[in-house]
């Protein structure tokens, strides 16, 4: 390639990279030319670059990298590398296209430099949102799975179901231990309903009933429904909080209040023994929703336990009462009877269940009995 051909190629290169900065270096990696559309793009003034070796401009590690990549263009001709440098108080990202050419027997290197900072930041932001979206999808699926399990679980398996869900949540957010605490009516005690932990601590003592009220700051925050991140290394942590965290070997604690309308039912206390970057808003949303699932299950458990208790009371009453007691369905059929009926009719109660009451009434009284049932259907007692 003669000199005129080189100039044509150089002009073509410039025309195709009007927004880029172009460096020309000789075989000893000395800068011969610097062409840039804007001097502000250079992190060193142009006059300080021309005539200087690449090692005069960059620190050793960067200079080694450039020399190796430029030398490789002798074989591969074109190379593209990516790197970052501090410039004007912030980190900039660059793409460098490297070319090896010969001009009248002289070796030359061309470095076509593009500042791709904005593009890189956009890609990083897009990647961040993509990762967050994927995590949100996983979170929603996790909550759906837990909700489905809670919906179908029998009362005698509720405790196991809650423990399993606590384990799943801790595994997802990388927590080492969690306590599900319930306040009493005047917030003077907080009782542990459930707890799960891994093996990061030697002791496995369940929190006493002063946890959650001992530090008034936490109690006030919970009652307001605020999610709290408490970090032992945070300068804003009070001495009382720091003492508590160190005493329990906790690096980070996350308190998630469980609200029932405007009242605080209790809270979830998640503990972390290792520092890890947490997406606080996303986790706060996940754990708040999870807390509501737990609250719904606790109300269901309480209602079912109340029904069981009432049923037991009724069973007891049926057994000891000497009066005739029975329960009839809407068709006038026996659903339940006590033993007093056996003494009168001579039938076992289990044989009477499912039979109509009129089957045991004298023919002359059937019409009157049916009239009574009609009045009952109309709301009369």
mmCIF file of C-alpha atoms in Angstrom:
data_model
loop_
_atom_site.group_PDB
_atom_site.id
_atom_site.type_symbol
_atom_site.label_atom_id
_atom_site.label_comp_id
_atom_site.label_asym_id
_atom_site.label_seq_id
_atom_site.Cartn_x
_atom_site.Cartn_y
_atom_site.Cartn_z
ATOM 1 C CA UNK A 1 0.000 0.000 0.000
ATOM 2 C CA UNK A 2 1.554 3.376 -1.043
ATOM 3 C CA UNK A 3 1.262 6.663 0.838
ATOM 4 C CA UNK A 4 -1.727 7.959 -1.195
ATOM 5 C CA UNK A 5 -3.638 4.723 -0.622
ATOM 6 C CA UNK A 6 -2.910 4.983 3.097
ATOM 7 C CA UNK A 7 -4.239 8.554 3.158
ATOM 8 C CA UNK A 8 -7.426 7.443 1.404
ATOM 9 C CA UNK A 9 -7.927 4.661 3.937
ATOM 10 C CA UNK A 10 -7.212 7.078 6.762
ATOM 11 C CA UNK A 11 -9.756 9.571 5.380
ATOM 12 C CA UNK A 12 -12.319 6.778 4.979
ATOM 13 C CA UNK A 13 -11.718 5.686 8.549
ATOM 14 C CA UNK A 14 -12.170 9.249 9.812
ATOM 15 C CA UNK A 15 -15.390 9.720 7.850
ATOM 16 C CA UNK A 16 -16.809 6.522 9.321
ATOM 17 C CA UNK A 17 -15.894 7.452 12.890
ATOM 18 C CA UNK A 18 -16.690 11.165 13.179
ATOM 19 C CA UNK A 19 -17.760 10.719 16.814
ATOM 20 C CA UNK A 20 -14.744 8.631 17.730
ATOM 21 C CA UNK A 21 -11.201 9.458 18.722
ATOM 22 C CA UNK A 22 -8.457 7.975 16.528
ATOM 23 C CA UNK A 23 -4.881 7.349 17.651
ATOM 24 C CA UNK A 24 -2.008 6.387 15.351
ATOM 25 C CA UNK A 25 1.006 4.657 16.923
ATOM 26 C CA UNK A 26 4.292 3.459 15.460
ATOM 27 C CA UNK A 27 5.794 -0.004 15.973
ATOM 28 C CA UNK A 28 7.388 1.086 19.265
ATOM 29 C CA UNK A 29 3.919 2.105 20.540
ATOM 30 C CA UNK A 30 4.668 5.827 20.310
ATOM 31 C CA UNK A 31 1.715 8.118 19.544
ATOM 32 C CA UNK A 32 2.158 9.834 16.165
ATOM 33 C CA UNK A 33 -1.270 11.326 15.574
ATOM 34 C CA UNK A 34 -4.378 12.041 17.636
ATOM 35 C CA UNK A 35 -7.630 12.925 15.841
ATOM 36 C CA UNK A 36 -10.682 13.733 17.944
ATOM 37 C CA UNK A 37 -13.950 15.613 17.343
ATOM 38 C CA UNK A 38 -13.805 16.981 20.885
ATOM 39 C CA UNK A 39 -10.739 17.609 23.057
ATOM 40 C CA UNK A 40 -12.926 16.975 26.121
ATOM 41 C CA UNK A 41 -13.053 13.303 25.129
ATOM 42 C CA UNK A 42 -9.346 12.960 25.927
ATOM 43 C CA UNK A 43 -8.449 12.285 29.553
ATOM 44 C CA UNK A 44 -4.959 13.700 28.811
ATOM 45 C CA UNK A 45 -4.470 16.839 26.580
ATOM 46 C CA UNK A 46 -3.528 16.077 22.974
ATOM 47 C CA UNK A 47 -0.130 17.777 23.165
ATOM 48 C CA UNK A 48 0.800 15.562 26.133
ATOM 49 C CA UNK A 49 0.052 12.428 24.107
ATOM 50 C CA UNK A 50 1.827 12.948 20.759
ATOM 51 C CA UNK A 51 5.446 11.718 20.838
ATOM 52 C CA UNK A 52 4.870 9.775 24.065
ATOM 53 C CA UNK A 53 5.091 6.022 24.449
ATOM 54 C CA UNK A 54 1.987 4.158 25.541
ATOM 55 C CA UNK A 55 3.724 3.453 28.864
ATOM 56 C CA UNK A 56 4.091 7.192 29.444
ATOM 57 C CA UNK A 57 0.325 7.556 29.275
ATOM 58 C CA UNK A 58 -1.050 4.417 30.949
ATOM 59 C CA UNK A 59 -0.112 2.611 34.119
ATOM 60 C CA UNK A 60 1.824 -0.689 33.687
ATOM 61 C CA UNK A 61 -1.132 -3.111 33.738
ATOM 62 C CA UNK A 62 -3.095 -1.069 31.166
ATOM 63 C CA UNK A 63 0.001 -0.541 28.987
ATOM 64 C CA UNK A 64 0.746 -4.300 29.046
ATOM 65 C CA UNK A 65 -2.802 -5.040 27.966
ATOM 66 C CA UNK A 66 -2.712 -2.550 25.066
ATOM 67 C CA UNK A 67 0.711 -3.711 23.851
ATOM 68 C CA UNK A 68 -0.387 -7.349 23.840
ATOM 69 C CA UNK A 69 -3.608 -6.552 21.980
ATOM 70 C CA UNK A 70 -1.868 -4.279 19.436
ATOM 71 C CA UNK A 71 0.829 -6.865 18.830
ATOM 72 C CA UNK A 72 -1.876 -9.465 18.163
ATOM 73 C CA UNK A 73 -3.262 -7.350 15.297
ATOM 74 C CA UNK A 74 -0.146 -8.279 13.272
ATOM 75 C CA UNK A 75 -1.699 -11.742 12.996
ATOM 76 C CA UNK A 76 -5.414 -11.025 13.217
ATOM 77 C CA UNK A 77 -5.287 -7.485 11.710
ATOM 78 C CA UNK A 78 -8.419 -6.294 13.530
ATOM 79 C CA UNK A 79 -9.175 -6.531 17.228
ATOM 80 C CA UNK A 80 -11.881 -5.065 19.463
ATOM 81 C CA UNK A 81 -11.371 -4.610 23.175
ATOM 82 C CA UNK A 82 -13.461 -3.126 25.976
ATOM 83 C CA UNK A 83 -12.207 -1.405 29.096
ATOM 84 C CA UNK A 84 -13.095 1.291 31.612
ATOM 85 C CA UNK A 85 -11.262 4.337 32.948
ATOM 86 C CA UNK A 86 -12.056 7.131 35.393
ATOM 87 C CA UNK A 87 -12.754 10.374 33.544
ATOM 88 C CA UNK A 88 -14.157 13.658 34.853
ATOM 89 C CA UNK A 89 -15.092 12.249 38.233
ATOM 90 C CA UNK A 90 -16.881 9.121 37.061
ATOM 91 C CA UNK A 91 -16.182 5.794 35.448
ATOM 92 C CA UNK A 92 -16.308 5.710 31.643
ATOM 93 C CA UNK A 93 -16.617 2.669 29.401
ATOM 94 C CA UNK A 94 -14.730 2.438 26.106
ATOM 95 C CA UNK A 95 -14.645 0.268 23.008
ATOM 96 C CA UNK A 96 -11.356 0.268 21.071
ATOM 97 C CA UNK A 97 -11.076 -1.093 17.521
ATOM 98 C CA UNK A 98 -7.439 -1.919 16.788
ATOM 99 C CA UNK A 99 -5.986 -2.121 13.262
ATOM 100 C CA UNK A 100 -2.521 -3.008 11.970
ATOM 101 C CA UNK A 101 -1.388 -1.476 8.655
ATOM 102 C CA UNK A 102 1.873 -0.858 6.759
ATOM 103 C CA UNK A 103 2.750 2.482 5.161
ATOM 104 C CA UNK A 104 5.791 2.570 2.807
ATOM 105 C CA UNK A 105 7.424 -0.208 4.755
ATOM 106 C CA UNK A 106 6.576 1.285 8.174
ATOM 107 C CA UNK A 107 4.288 -0.505 10.628
ATOM 108 C CA UNK A 108 1.435 1.510 12.057
ATOM 109 C CA UNK A 109 -1.284 0.816 14.606
ATOM 110 C CA UNK A 110 -4.660 2.560 14.533
ATOM 111 C CA UNK A 111 -6.783 2.746 17.673
ATOM 112 C CA UNK A 112 -10.362 3.894 17.012
ATOM 113 C CA UNK A 113 -11.785 4.733 20.419
ATOM 114 C CA UNK A 114 -15.511 5.056 21.181
ATOM 115 C CA UNK A 115 -16.931 6.267 24.487
ATOM 116 C CA UNK A 116 -19.797 3.815 25.082
ATOM 117 C CA UNK A 117 -20.563 4.908 28.646
ATOM 118 C CA UNK A 118 -24.195 5.869 28.032
ATOM 119 C CA UNK A 119 -24.839 2.698 26.048
ATOM 120 C CA UNK A 120 -23.196 0.558 28.739
ATOM 121 C CA UNK A 121 -25.166 2.247 31.516
ATOM 122 C CA UNK A 122 -28.398 1.691 29.591
ATOM 123 C CA UNK A 123 -27.507 -1.977 29.124
ATOM 124 C CA UNK A 124 -26.640 -2.307 32.802
ATOM 125 C CA UNK A 125 -29.951 -0.684 33.760
ATOM 126 C CA UNK A 126 -31.840 -2.955 31.356
ATOM 127 C CA UNK A 127 -30.032 -5.975 32.789
ATOM 128 C CA UNK A 128 -30.797 -4.836 36.310
ATOM 129 C CA UNK A 129 -34.513 -4.482 35.507
ATOM 130 C CA UNK A 130 -34.473 -7.851 33.756
ATOM 131 C CA UNK A 131 -32.935 -9.493 36.826
ATOM 132 C CA UNK A 132 -35.443 -7.704 39.088
ATOM 133 C CA UNK A 133 -38.327 -8.791 36.849
ATOM 134 C CA UNK A 134 -37.118 -12.402 36.920
ATOM 135 C CA UNK A 135 -36.863 -12.223 40.716
ATOM 136 C CA UNK A 136 -40.355 -10.743 40.944
ATOM 137 C CA UNK A 137 -41.707 -13.610 38.842
ATOM 138 C CA UNK A 138 -39.965 -16.103 41.142
ATOM 139 C CA UNK A 139 -41.323 -14.209 44.162
ATOM 140 C CA UNK A 140 -44.878 -14.297 42.813
ATOM 141 C CA UNK A 141 -44.593 -18.023 42.126
ATOM 142 C CA UNK A 142 -43.220 -18.599 45.629
ATOM 143 C CA UNK A 143 -46.118 -16.683 47.192
ATOM 144 C CA UNK A 144 -48.605 -18.499 44.953
ATOM 145 C CA UNK A 145 -47.204 -21.889 45.991
ATOM 146 C CA UNK A 146 -47.330 -20.951 49.687
ATOM 147 C CA UNK A 147 -50.850 -19.529 49.301
ATOM 148 C CA UNK A 148 -52.055 -22.714 47.562
ATOM 149 C CA UNK A 149 -50.565 -24.868 50.306
ATOM 150 C CA UNK A 150 -52.146 -22.729 53.031
ATOM 151 C CA UNK A 151 -55.502 -22.887 51.251
ATOM 152 C CA UNK A 152 -55.572 -26.686 51.113
ATOM 153 C CA UNK A 153 -53.840 -27.586 54.365
ATOM 154 C CA UNK A 154 -55.790 -29.375 57.096
ATOM 155 C CA UNK A 155 -55.811 -27.900 60.582
ATOM 156 C CA UNK A 156 -53.677 -30.693 62.034
ATOM 157 C CA UNK A 157 -50.966 -29.967 59.437
ATOM 158 C CA UNK A 158 -51.003 -26.144 59.677
ATOM 159 C CA UNK A 159 -48.009 -25.891 62.006
ATOM 160 C CA UNK A 160 -45.827 -27.988 59.689
ATOM 161 C CA UNK A 161 -47.019 -25.963 56.692
ATOM 162 C CA UNK A 162 -46.018 -22.675 58.359
ATOM 163 C CA UNK A 163 -42.548 -23.983 59.270
ATOM 164 C CA UNK A 164 -41.997 -25.186 55.698
ATOM 165 C CA UNK A 165 -43.054 -21.815 54.323
ATOM 166 C CA UNK A 166 -40.671 -20.007 56.698
ATOM 167 C CA UNK A 167 -37.860 -22.221 55.450
ATOM 168 C CA UNK A 168 -38.733 -21.505 51.801
ATOM 169 C CA UNK A 169 -38.805 -17.758 52.410
ATOM 170 C CA UNK A 170 -35.497 -17.797 54.295
ATOM 171 C CA UNK A 171 -33.906 -19.842 51.532
ATOM 172 C CA UNK A 172 -35.085 -17.312 48.937
ATOM 173 C CA UNK A 173 -33.865 -14.203 50.767
ATOM 174 C CA UNK A 174 -30.751 -15.940 52.217
ATOM 175 C CA UNK A 175 -31.772 -15.370 55.837
ATOM 176 C CA UNK A 176 -30.349 -17.596 58.567
ATOM 177 C CA UNK A 177 -33.154 -17.385 61.048
ATOM 178 C CA UNK A 178 -36.733 -16.125 61.350
ATOM 179 C CA UNK A 179 -39.217 -15.642 64.178
ATOM 180 C CA UNK A 180 -42.965 -15.175 63.762
ATOM 181 C CA UNK A 181 -44.006 -13.110 66.773
ATOM 182 C CA UNK A 182 -47.476 -12.104 67.990
ATOM 183 C CA UNK A 183 -48.206 -9.110 70.235
ATOM 184 C CA UNK A 184 -50.696 -9.281 73.061
ATOM 185 C CA UNK A 185 -53.580 -6.786 73.130
ATOM 186 C CA UNK A 186 -51.708 -4.006 74.962
ATOM 187 C CA UNK A 187 -48.296 -4.592 73.312
ATOM 188 C CA UNK A 188 -46.589 -5.485 76.580
ATOM 189 C CA UNK A 189 -45.486 -8.893 75.322
ATOM 190 C CA UNK A 190 -44.530 -10.517 72.039
ATOM 191 C CA UNK A 191 -44.959 -14.289 71.936
ATOM 192 C CA UNK A 192 -43.176 -16.523 69.441
ATOM 193 C CA UNK A 193 -45.694 -18.537 67.402
ATOM 194 C CA UNK A 194 -43.203 -20.166 64.999
ATOM 195 C CA UNK A 195 -39.491 -20.096 64.364
ATOM 196 C CA UNK A 196 -37.022 -21.563 61.874
ATOM 197 C CA UNK A 197 -33.247 -21.385 61.660
ATOM 198 C CA UNK A 198 -30.279 -22.993 59.960
ATOM 199 C CA UNK A 199 -27.109 -24.097 61.718
ATOM 200 C CA UNK A 200 -25.308 -20.763 61.802
ATOM 201 C CA UNK A 201 -25.845 -20.422 65.565
ATOM 202 C CA UNK A 202 -24.954 -22.864 68.276
ATOM 203 C CA UNK A 203 -27.942 -22.058 70.447
ATOM 204 C CA UNK A 204 -31.501 -22.327 69.238
ATOM 205 C CA UNK A 205 -33.301 -20.566 72.060
ATOM 206 C CA UNK A 206 -36.628 -19.186 70.995
ATOM 207 C CA UNK A 207 -36.999 -15.465 71.566
ATOM 208 C CA UNK A 208 -38.446 -14.581 74.946
ATOM 209 C CA UNK A 209 -41.604 -12.497 75.216
ATOM 210 C CA UNK A 210 -39.672 -9.241 75.685
ATOM 211 C CA UNK A 211 -38.356 -9.412 72.117
ATOM 212 C CA UNK A 212 -39.985 -6.718 70.019
ATOM 213 C CA UNK A 213 -40.906 -4.576 73.009
ATOM 214 C CA UNK A 214 -37.519 -4.304 74.729
ATOM 215 C CA UNK A 215 -36.397 -1.740 72.174
ATOM 216 C CA UNK A 216 -39.158 0.879 72.012
ATOM 217 C CA UNK A 217 -37.944 2.157 68.639
ATOM 218 C CA UNK A 218 -38.757 -1.226 67.049
ATOM 219 C CA UNK A 219 -42.148 -1.431 68.738
ATOM 220 C CA UNK A 220 -43.176 2.048 67.533
ATOM 221 C CA UNK A 221 -42.048 1.245 64.011
ATOM 222 C CA UNK A 222 -43.935 -2.068 63.961
ATOM 223 C CA UNK A 223 -47.140 -0.449 65.215
ATOM 224 C CA UNK A 224 -46.923 2.063 62.347
ATOM 225 C CA UNK A 225 -46.521 -0.766 59.828
ATOM 226 C CA UNK A 226 -42.992 0.219 58.766
ATOM 227 C CA UNK A 227 -40.503 -2.368 57.502
ATOM 228 C CA UNK A 228 -37.141 -1.890 59.250
ATOM 229 C CA UNK A 229 -33.599 -2.887 58.220
ATOM 230 C CA UNK A 230 -31.236 -2.834 61.197
ATOM 231 C CA UNK A 231 -27.528 -3.278 60.428
ATOM 232 C CA UNK A 232 -24.968 -3.647 63.176
ATOM 233 C CA UNK A 233 -22.343 -1.698 61.198
ATOM 234 C CA UNK A 234 -24.642 1.218 60.428
ATOM 235 C CA UNK A 235 -23.639 4.426 62.210
ATOM 236 C CA UNK A 236 -27.327 5.262 62.807
ATOM 237 C CA UNK A 237 -27.876 2.142 64.933
ATOM 238 C CA UNK A 238 -28.261 3.019 68.617
ATOM 239 C CA UNK A 239 -26.036 1.529 71.296
ATOM 240 C CA UNK A 240 -29.006 -0.481 72.615
ATOM 241 C CA UNK A 241 -29.695 -1.922 69.155
ATOM 242 C CA UNK A 242 -26.031 -2.636 68.506
ATOM 243 C CA UNK A 243 -25.684 -4.408 71.833
ATOM 244 C CA UNK A 244 -28.701 -6.588 71.036
ATOM 245 C CA UNK A 245 -27.402 -7.491 67.550
ATOM 246 C CA UNK A 246 -23.920 -8.342 68.790
ATOM 247 C CA UNK A 247 -25.317 -10.305 71.711
ATOM 248 C CA UNK A 248 -27.264 -12.499 69.250
ATOM 249 C CA UNK A 249 -24.525 -12.626 66.575
ATOM 250 C CA UNK A 250 -26.709 -10.791 64.047
ATOM 251 C CA UNK A 251 -25.173 -8.711 61.257
ATOM 252 C CA UNK A 252 -28.460 -7.612 59.692
ATOM 253 C CA UNK A 253 -31.998 -7.852 61.041
ATOM 254 C CA UNK A 254 -35.177 -7.266 59.043
ATOM 255 C CA UNK A 255 -38.408 -6.552 60.935
ATOM 256 C CA UNK A 256 -41.617 -6.932 58.933
ATOM 257 C CA UNK A 257 -44.830 -5.929 60.753
ATOM 258 C CA UNK A 258 -47.980 -7.962 60.107
ATOM 259 C CA UNK A 259 -50.938 -5.599 60.023
ATOM 260 C CA UNK A 260 -54.565 -6.543 60.609
ATOM 261 C CA UNK A 261 -56.454 -3.520 59.300
ATOM 262 C CA UNK A 262 -54.763 -0.708 61.254
ATOM 263 C CA UNK A 263 -53.612 -2.834 64.163
ATOM 264 C CA UNK A 264 -50.270 -4.642 64.343
ATOM 265 C CA UNK A 265 -50.940 -8.354 64.862
ATOM 266 C CA UNK A 266 -47.235 -9.136 65.202
ATOM 267 C CA UNK A 267 -44.083 -9.205 63.107
ATOM 268 C CA UNK A 268 -41.548 -11.350 61.300
ATOM 269 C CA UNK A 269 -37.931 -11.020 62.396
ATOM 270 C CA UNK A 270 -35.431 -12.180 59.750
ATOM 271 C CA UNK A 271 -31.774 -12.438 60.781
ATOM 272 C CA UNK A 272 -28.703 -12.545 58.543
ATOM 273 C CA UNK A 273 -25.234 -13.598 59.657
ATOM 274 C CA UNK A 274 -23.541 -12.477 56.432
ATOM 275 C CA UNK A 275 -23.554 -9.160 54.649
ATOM 276 C CA UNK A 276 -25.030 -9.379 51.187
ATOM 277 C CA UNK A 277 -26.516 -6.795 48.840
ATOM 278 C CA UNK A 278 -30.275 -6.768 49.439
ATOM 279 C CA UNK A 279 -32.963 -5.314 47.188
ATOM 280 C CA UNK A 280 -34.779 -3.820 50.119
ATOM 281 C CA UNK A 281 -37.953 -2.520 48.439
ATOM 282 C CA UNK A 282 -38.540 -5.780 46.580
ATOM 283 C CA UNK A 283 -37.973 -7.914 49.673
ATOM 284 C CA UNK A 284 -40.141 -5.630 51.807
ATOM 285 C CA UNK A 285 -43.008 -6.116 49.335
ATOM 286 C CA UNK A 286 -42.525 -9.901 49.217
ATOM 287 C CA UNK A 287 -42.350 -10.321 52.994
ATOM 288 C CA UNK A 288 -45.264 -7.965 53.673
ATOM 289 C CA UNK A 289 -47.448 -10.054 51.353
ATOM 290 C CA UNK A 290 -46.140 -13.230 52.963
ATOM 291 C CA UNK A 291 -47.035 -11.812 56.374
ATOM 292 C CA UNK A 292 -50.610 -11.301 55.186
ATOM 293 C CA UNK A 293 -50.768 -14.942 54.069
ATOM 294 C CA UNK A 294 -49.634 -16.004 57.538
ATOM 295 C CA UNK A 295 -52.231 -13.739 59.134
ATOM 296 C CA UNK A 296 -54.995 -15.237 56.994
ATOM 297 C CA UNK A 297 -53.884 -18.740 57.952
ATOM 298 C CA UNK A 298 -53.754 -17.806 61.650
ATOM 299 C CA UNK A 299 -57.311 -16.455 61.494
ATOM 300 C CA UNK A 300 -58.468 -19.594 59.723
ATOM 301 C CA UNK A 301 -56.704 -21.735 62.320
ATOM 302 C CA UNK A 302 -58.305 -19.753 65.137
ATOM 303 C CA UNK A 303 -61.772 -20.087 63.547
ATOM 304 C CA UNK A 304 -61.382 -23.812 62.969
ATOM 305 C CA UNK A 305 -60.095 -24.335 66.505
ATOM 306 C CA UNK A 306 -63.113 -22.402 67.785
ATOM 307 C CA UNK A 307 -65.438 -24.604 65.705
ATOM 308 C CA UNK A 308 -63.733 -27.730 67.027
ATOM 309 C CA UNK A 309 -64.080 -26.449 70.572
ATOM 310 C CA UNK A 310 -67.753 -25.605 70.065
ATOM 311 C CA UNK A 311 -68.314 -29.031 68.537
ATOM 312 C CA UNK A 312 -66.684 -30.665 71.546
ATOM 313 C CA UNK A 313 -68.886 -28.627 73.870
ATOM 314 C CA UNK A 314 -71.966 -29.665 71.918
ATOM 315 C CA UNK A 315 -70.854 -33.305 71.929
ATOM 316 C CA UNK A 316 -70.398 -33.127 75.679
ATOM 317 C CA UNK A 317 -73.802 -31.506 76.112
ATOM 318 C CA UNK A 318 -75.445 -34.161 73.924
ATOM 319 C CA UNK A 319 -73.864 -36.943 75.978
ATOM 320 C CA UNK A 320 -74.885 -35.734 79.443
ATOM 321 C CA UNK A 321 -78.308 -34.201 78.725
ATOM 322 C CA UNK A 322 -81.380 -36.230 79.807
ATOM 323 C CA UNK A 323 -83.685 -34.241 77.499
ATOM 324 C CA UNK A 324 -84.476 -35.212 73.936
ATOM 325 C CA UNK A 325 -81.901 -33.468 71.768
ATOM 326 C CA UNK A 326 -81.533 -33.789 68.032
ATOM 327 C CA UNK A 327 -80.406 -31.919 64.951
ATOM 328 C CA UNK A 328 -82.503 -32.134 61.791
ATOM 329 C CA UNK A 329 -81.536 -31.103 58.267
ATOM 330 C CA UNK A 330 -83.715 -29.024 55.908
ATOM 331 C CA UNK A 331 -85.563 -32.163 54.817
ATOM 332 C CA UNK A 332 -86.580 -33.089 58.342
ATOM 333 C CA UNK A 333 -84.051 -35.916 58.565
ATOM 334 C CA UNK A 334 -82.092 -36.690 61.721
ATOM 335 C CA UNK A 335 -78.446 -35.592 61.560
ATOM 336 C CA UNK A 336 -77.633 -36.125 65.214
ATOM 337 C CA UNK A 337 -79.469 -37.485 68.272
ATOM 338 C CA UNK A 338 -78.601 -38.082 71.892
ATOM 339 C CA UNK A 339 -79.092 -41.303 73.822
ATOM 340 C CA UNK A 340 -82.432 -40.216 75.309
ATOM 341 C CA UNK A 341 -84.087 -41.085 71.981
ATOM 342 C CA UNK A 342 -82.991 -44.711 72.266
ATOM 343 C CA UNK A 343 -84.849 -45.104 75.551
ATOM 344 C CA UNK A 344 -88.143 -43.884 74.049
ATOM 345 C CA UNK A 345 -88.126 -45.417 70.570
ATOM 346 C CA UNK A 346 -85.935 -48.435 71.231
ATOM 347 C CA UNK A 347 -83.825 -47.737 68.148
ATOM 348 C CA UNK A 348 -80.106 -47.123 68.190
ATOM 349 C CA UNK A 349 -79.286 -43.507 67.377
ATOM 350 C CA UNK A 350 -77.029 -44.525 64.482
ATOM 351 C CA UNK A 351 -80.007 -46.350 62.913
ATOM 352 C CA UNK A 352 -82.146 -43.210 63.166
ATOM 353 C CA UNK A 353 -79.649 -40.887 61.521
ATOM 354 C CA UNK A 354 -80.793 -40.129 57.951
ATOM 355 C CA UNK A 355 -84.403 -41.085 58.668
ATOM 356 C CA UNK A 356 -87.248 -38.561 58.616
ATOM 357 C CA UNK A 357 -88.687 -37.493 61.932
ATOM 358 C CA UNK A 358 -92.165 -38.255 60.544
ATOM 359 C CA UNK A 359 -91.121 -41.913 60.286
ATOM 360 C CA UNK A 360 -91.331 -42.016 64.066
ATOM 361 C CA UNK A 361 -94.487 -39.886 64.478
ATOM 362 C CA UNK A 362 -98.043 -41.312 64.805
ATOM 363 C CA UNK A 363 -100.082 -41.066 61.624
ATOM 364 C CA UNK A 364 -102.519 -38.627 63.227
ATOM 365 C CA UNK A 365 -99.666 -36.235 64.117
ATOM 366 C CA UNK A 366 -97.799 -36.244 60.780
ATOM 367 C CA UNK A 367 -99.777 -33.302 59.304
ATOM 368 C CA UNK A 368 -99.227 -31.144 62.425
ATOM 369 C CA UNK A 369 -95.513 -32.032 62.445
ATOM 370 C CA UNK A 370 -95.118 -31.058 58.788
ATOM 371 C CA UNK A 371 -96.874 -27.743 59.479
ATOM 372 C CA UNK A 372 -94.372 -27.005 62.259
ATOM 373 C CA UNK A 373 -91.501 -27.588 59.823
ATOM 374 C CA UNK A 374 -93.088 -25.208 57.286
ATOM 375 C CA UNK A 375 -93.317 -22.524 59.976
ATOM 376 C CA UNK A 376 -89.672 -23.084 60.856
ATOM 377 C CA UNK A 377 -88.728 -22.650 57.189
ATOM 378 C CA UNK A 378 -90.565 -19.301 57.243
ATOM 379 C CA UNK A 379 -88.449 -18.134 60.160
ATOM 380 C CA UNK A 380 -90.785 -18.872 63.048
ATOM 381 C CA UNK A 381 -89.454 -20.497 66.215
#
